[in-house]
GROMACS .gro file of N, CA and C in nm:
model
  288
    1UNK      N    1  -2.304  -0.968   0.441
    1UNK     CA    2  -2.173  -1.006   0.488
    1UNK      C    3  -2.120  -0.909   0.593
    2UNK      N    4  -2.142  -0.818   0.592
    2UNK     CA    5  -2.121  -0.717   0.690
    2UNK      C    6  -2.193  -0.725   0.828
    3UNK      N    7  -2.288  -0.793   0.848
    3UNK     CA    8  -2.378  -0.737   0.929
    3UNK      C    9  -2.309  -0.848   1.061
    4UNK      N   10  -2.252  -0.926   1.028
    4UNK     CA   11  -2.202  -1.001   1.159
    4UNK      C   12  -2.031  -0.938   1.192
    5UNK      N   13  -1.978  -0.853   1.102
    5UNK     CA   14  -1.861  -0.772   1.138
    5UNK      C   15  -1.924  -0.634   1.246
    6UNK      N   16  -2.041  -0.569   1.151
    6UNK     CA   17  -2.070  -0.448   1.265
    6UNK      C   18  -2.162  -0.533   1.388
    7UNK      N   19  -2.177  -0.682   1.458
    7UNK     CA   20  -2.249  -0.727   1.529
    7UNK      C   21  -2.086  -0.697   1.631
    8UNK      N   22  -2.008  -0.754   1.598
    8UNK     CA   23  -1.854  -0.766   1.654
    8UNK      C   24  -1.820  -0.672   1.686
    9UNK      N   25  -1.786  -0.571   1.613
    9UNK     CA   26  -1.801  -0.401   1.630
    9UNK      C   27  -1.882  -0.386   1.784
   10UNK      N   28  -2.003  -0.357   1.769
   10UNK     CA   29  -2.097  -0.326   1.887
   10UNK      C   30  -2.044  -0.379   1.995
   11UNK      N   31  -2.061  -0.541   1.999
   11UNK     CA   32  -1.999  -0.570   2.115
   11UNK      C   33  -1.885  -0.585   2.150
   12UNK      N   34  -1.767  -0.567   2.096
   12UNK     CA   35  -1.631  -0.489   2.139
   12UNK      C   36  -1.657  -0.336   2.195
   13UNK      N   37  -1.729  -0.270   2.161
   13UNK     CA   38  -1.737  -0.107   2.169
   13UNK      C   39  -1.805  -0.142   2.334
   14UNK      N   40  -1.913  -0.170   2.355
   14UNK     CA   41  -1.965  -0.207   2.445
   14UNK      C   42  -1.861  -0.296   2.589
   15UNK      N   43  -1.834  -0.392   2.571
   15UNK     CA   44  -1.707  -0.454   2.643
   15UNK      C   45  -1.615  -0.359   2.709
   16UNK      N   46  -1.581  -0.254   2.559
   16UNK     CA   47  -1.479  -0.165   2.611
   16UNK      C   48  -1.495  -0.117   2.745
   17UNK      N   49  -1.620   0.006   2.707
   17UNK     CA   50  -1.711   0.046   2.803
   17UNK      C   51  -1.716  -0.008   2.926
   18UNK      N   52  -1.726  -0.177   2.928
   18UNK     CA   53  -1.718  -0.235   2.995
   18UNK      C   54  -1.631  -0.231   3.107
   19UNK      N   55  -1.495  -0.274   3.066
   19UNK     CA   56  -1.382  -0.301   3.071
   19UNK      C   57  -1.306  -0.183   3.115
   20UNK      N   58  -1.328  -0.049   3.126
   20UNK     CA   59  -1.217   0.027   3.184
   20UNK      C   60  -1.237   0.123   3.283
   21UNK      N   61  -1.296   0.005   3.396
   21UNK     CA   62  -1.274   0.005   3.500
   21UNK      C   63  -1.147  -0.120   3.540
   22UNK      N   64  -1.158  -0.207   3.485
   22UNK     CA   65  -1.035  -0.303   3.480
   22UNK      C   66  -0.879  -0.315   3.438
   23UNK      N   67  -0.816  -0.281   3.544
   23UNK     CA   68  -0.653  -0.244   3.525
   23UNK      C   69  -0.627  -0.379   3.427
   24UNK      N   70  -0.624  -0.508   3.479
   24UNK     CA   71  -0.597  -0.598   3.407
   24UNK      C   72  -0.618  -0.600   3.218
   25UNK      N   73  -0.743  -0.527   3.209
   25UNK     CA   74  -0.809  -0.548   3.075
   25UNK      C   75  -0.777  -0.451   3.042
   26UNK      N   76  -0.704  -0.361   3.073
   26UNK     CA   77  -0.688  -0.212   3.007
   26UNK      C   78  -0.522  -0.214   2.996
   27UNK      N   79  -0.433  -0.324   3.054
   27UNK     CA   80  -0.315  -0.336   3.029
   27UNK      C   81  -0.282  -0.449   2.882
   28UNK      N   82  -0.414  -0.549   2.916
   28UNK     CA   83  -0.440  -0.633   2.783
   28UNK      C   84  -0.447  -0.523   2.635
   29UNK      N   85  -0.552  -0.462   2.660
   29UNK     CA   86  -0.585  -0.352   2.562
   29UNK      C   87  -0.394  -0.262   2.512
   30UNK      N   88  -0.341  -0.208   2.637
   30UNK     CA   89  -0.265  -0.151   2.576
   30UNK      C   90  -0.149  -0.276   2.518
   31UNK      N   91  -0.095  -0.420   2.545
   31UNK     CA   92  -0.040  -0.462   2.465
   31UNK      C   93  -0.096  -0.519   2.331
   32UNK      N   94  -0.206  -0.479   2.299
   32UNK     CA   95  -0.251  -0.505   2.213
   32UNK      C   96  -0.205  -0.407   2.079
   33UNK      N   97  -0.278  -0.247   2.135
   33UNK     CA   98  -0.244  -0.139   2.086
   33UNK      C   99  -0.086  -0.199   2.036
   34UNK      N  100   0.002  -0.174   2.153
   34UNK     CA  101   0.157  -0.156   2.122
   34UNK      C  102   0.196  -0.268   2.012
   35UNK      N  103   0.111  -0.354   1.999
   35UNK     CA  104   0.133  -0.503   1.885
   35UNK      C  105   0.087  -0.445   1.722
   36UNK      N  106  -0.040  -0.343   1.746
   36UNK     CA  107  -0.047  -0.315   1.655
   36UNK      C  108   0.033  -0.255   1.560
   37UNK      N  109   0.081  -0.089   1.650
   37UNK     CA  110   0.132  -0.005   1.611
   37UNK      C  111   0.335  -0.044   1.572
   38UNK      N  112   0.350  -0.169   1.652
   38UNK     CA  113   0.450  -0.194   1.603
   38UNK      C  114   0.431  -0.276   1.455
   39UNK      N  115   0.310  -0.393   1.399
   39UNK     CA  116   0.305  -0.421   1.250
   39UNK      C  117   0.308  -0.363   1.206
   40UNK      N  118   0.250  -0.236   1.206
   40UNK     CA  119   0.247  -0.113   1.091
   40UNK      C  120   0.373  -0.063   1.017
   41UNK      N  121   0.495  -0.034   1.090
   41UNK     CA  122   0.600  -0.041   1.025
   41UNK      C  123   0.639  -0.147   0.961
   42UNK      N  124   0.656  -0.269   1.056
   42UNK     CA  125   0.649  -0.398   0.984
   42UNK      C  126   0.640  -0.462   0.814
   43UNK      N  127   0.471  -0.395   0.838
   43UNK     CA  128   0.436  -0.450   0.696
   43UNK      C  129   0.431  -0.341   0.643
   44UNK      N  130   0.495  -0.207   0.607
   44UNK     CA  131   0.543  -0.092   0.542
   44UNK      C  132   0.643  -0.144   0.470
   45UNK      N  133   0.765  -0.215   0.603
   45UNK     CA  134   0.892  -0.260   0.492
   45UNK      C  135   0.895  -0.373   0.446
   46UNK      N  136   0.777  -0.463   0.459
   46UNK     CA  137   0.749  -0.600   0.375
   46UNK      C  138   0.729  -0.518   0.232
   47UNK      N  139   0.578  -0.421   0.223
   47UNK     CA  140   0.543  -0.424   0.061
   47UNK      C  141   0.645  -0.300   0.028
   48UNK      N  142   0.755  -0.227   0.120
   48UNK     CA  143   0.872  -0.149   0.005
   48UNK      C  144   0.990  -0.205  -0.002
   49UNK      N  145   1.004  -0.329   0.057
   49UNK     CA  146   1.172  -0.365   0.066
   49UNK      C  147   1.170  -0.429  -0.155
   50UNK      N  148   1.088  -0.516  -0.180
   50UNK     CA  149   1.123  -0.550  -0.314
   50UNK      C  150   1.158  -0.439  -0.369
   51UNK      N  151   1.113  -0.318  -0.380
   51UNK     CA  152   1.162  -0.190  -0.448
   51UNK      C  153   1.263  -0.097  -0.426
   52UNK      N  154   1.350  -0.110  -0.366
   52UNK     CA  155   1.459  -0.064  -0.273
   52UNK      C  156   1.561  -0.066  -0.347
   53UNK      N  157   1.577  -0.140  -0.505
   53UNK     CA  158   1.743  -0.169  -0.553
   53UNK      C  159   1.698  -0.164  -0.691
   54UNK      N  160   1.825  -0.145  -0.776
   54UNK     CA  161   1.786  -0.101  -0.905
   54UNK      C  162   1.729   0.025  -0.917
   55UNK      N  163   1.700   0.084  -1.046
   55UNK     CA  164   1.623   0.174  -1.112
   55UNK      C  165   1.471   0.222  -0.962
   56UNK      N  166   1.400   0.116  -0.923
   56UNK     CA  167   1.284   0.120  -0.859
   56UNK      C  168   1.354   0.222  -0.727
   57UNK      N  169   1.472   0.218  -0.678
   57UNK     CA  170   1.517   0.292  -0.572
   57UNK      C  171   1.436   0.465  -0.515
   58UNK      N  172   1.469   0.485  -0.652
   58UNK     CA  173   1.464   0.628  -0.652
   58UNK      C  174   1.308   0.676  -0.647
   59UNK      N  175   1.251   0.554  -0.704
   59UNK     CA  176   1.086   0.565  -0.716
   59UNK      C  177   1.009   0.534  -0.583
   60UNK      N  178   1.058   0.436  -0.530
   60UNK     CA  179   0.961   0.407  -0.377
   60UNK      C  180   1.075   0.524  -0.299
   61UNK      N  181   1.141   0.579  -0.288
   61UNK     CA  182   1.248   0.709  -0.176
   61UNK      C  183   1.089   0.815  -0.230
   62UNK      N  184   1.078   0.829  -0.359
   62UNK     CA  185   1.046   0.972  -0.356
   62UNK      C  186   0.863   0.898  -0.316
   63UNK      N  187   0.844   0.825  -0.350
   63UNK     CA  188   0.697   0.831  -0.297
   63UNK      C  189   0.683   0.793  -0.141
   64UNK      N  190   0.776   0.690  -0.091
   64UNK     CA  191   0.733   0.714   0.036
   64UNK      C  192   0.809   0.815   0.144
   65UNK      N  193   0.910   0.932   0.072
   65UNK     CA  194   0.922   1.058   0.163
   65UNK      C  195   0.862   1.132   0.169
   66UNK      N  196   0.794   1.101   0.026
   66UNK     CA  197   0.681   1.212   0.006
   66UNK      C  198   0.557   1.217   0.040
   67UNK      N  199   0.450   1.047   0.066
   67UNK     CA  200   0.418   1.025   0.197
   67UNK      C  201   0.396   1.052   0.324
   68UNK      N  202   0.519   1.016   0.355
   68UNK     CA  203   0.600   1.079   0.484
   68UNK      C  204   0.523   1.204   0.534
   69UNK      N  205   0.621   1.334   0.404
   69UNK     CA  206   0.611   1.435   0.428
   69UNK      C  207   0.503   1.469   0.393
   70UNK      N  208   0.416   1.463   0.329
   70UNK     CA  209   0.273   1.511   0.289
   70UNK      C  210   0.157   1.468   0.465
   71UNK      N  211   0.166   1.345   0.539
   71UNK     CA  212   0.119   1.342   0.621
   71UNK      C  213   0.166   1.380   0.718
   72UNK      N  214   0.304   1.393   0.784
   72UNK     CA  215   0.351   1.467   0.911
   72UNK      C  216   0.378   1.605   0.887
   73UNK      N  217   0.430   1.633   0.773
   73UNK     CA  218   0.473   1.772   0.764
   73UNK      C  219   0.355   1.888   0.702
   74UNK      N  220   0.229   1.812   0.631
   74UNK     CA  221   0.139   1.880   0.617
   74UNK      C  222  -0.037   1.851   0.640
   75UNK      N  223  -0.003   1.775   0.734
   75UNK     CA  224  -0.149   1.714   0.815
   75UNK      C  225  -0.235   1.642   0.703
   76UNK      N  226  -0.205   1.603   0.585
   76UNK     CA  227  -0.312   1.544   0.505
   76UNK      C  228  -0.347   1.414   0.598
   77UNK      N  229  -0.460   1.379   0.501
   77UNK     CA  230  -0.502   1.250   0.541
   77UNK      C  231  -0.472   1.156   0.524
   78UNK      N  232  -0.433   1.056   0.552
   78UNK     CA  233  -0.404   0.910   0.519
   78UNK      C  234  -0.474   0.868   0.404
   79UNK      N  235  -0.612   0.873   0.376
   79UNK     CA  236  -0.675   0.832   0.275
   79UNK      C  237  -0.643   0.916   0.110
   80UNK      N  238  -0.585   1.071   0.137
   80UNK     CA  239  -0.555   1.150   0.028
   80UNK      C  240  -0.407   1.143  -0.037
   81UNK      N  241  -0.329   1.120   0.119
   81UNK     CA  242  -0.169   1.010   0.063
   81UNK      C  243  -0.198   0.933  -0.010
   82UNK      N  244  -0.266   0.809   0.017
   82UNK     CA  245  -0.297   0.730  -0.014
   82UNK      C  246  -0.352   0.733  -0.186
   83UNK      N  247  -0.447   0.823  -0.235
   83UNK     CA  248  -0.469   0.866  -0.344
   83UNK      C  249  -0.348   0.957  -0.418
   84UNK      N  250  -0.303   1.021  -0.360
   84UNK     CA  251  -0.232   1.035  -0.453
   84UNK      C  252  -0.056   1.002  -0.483
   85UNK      N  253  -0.056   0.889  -0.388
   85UNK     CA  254   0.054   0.776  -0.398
   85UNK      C  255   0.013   0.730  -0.524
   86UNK      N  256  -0.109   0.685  -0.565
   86UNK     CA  257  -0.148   0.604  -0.627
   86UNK      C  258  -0.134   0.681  -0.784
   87UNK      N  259  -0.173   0.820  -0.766
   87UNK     CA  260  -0.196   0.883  -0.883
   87UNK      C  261  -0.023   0.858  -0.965
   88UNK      N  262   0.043   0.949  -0.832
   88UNK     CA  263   0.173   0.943  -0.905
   88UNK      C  264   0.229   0.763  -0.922
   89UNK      N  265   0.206   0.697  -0.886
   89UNK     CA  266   0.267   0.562  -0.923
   89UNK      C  267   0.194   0.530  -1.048
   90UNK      N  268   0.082   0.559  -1.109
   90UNK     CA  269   0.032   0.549  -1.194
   90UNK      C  270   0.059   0.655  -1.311
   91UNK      N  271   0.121   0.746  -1.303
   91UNK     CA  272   0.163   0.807  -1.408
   91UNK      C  273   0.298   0.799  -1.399
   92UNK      N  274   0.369   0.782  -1.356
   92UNK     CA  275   0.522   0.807  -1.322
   92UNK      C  276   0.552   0.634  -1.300
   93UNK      N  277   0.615   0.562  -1.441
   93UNK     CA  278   0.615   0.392  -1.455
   93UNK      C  279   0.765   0.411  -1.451
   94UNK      N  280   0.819   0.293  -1.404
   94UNK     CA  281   0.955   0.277  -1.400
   94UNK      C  282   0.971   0.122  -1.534
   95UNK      N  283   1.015   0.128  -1.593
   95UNK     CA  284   1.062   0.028  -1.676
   95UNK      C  285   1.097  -0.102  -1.623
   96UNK      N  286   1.010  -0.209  -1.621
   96UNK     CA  287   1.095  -0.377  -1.578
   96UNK      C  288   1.185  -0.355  -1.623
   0.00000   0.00000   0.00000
């Protein structure tokens, strides 16, 4: 199942290569980028807005400042946030 995703891979990587010599395709590329990087917040406040009221308030503030601050304020990785978002949401339950 993979092997026709890294076929896609290659020849995007390749294209790139291709491609930037081309103002046109390299302005495509950056509204692309800018499309991305704007979902990302996007769908941040899709999966925290349900948790925002009630009791859950105080629980998604402290995990995603802490987030926050664990990746800008102390260079972790995205993937180790990520783990240990998980740890503390998994020990630290808020009551339905």
């Amino acid at each position: 199942m993979t092997v026709p995703a890294a076929i896609v891979v290659v020849l995007l990587t390749q294209s790139y290569g291709a491609l930037q010599s081309n103002a046109i395709a390299m302005a495509a590329l950056g509204g692309v980028v800018a499309a991305a990087v704007g979902m990302m917040p996007a769908a941040a406040w899709q999966l925290a807005r349900p948790y925002l009221y009630g009791m859950r308030a105080l629980h998604a503030l402290v995990i995603v400042g802490g987030a926050v601050a664990l990746s800008l304020g102390f260079g972790v990785s995205p993937i180790q946030v990520l783990g240990i978002a998980a740890i503390l949401g998994f020990l630290w339950r808020i009551p339905e």
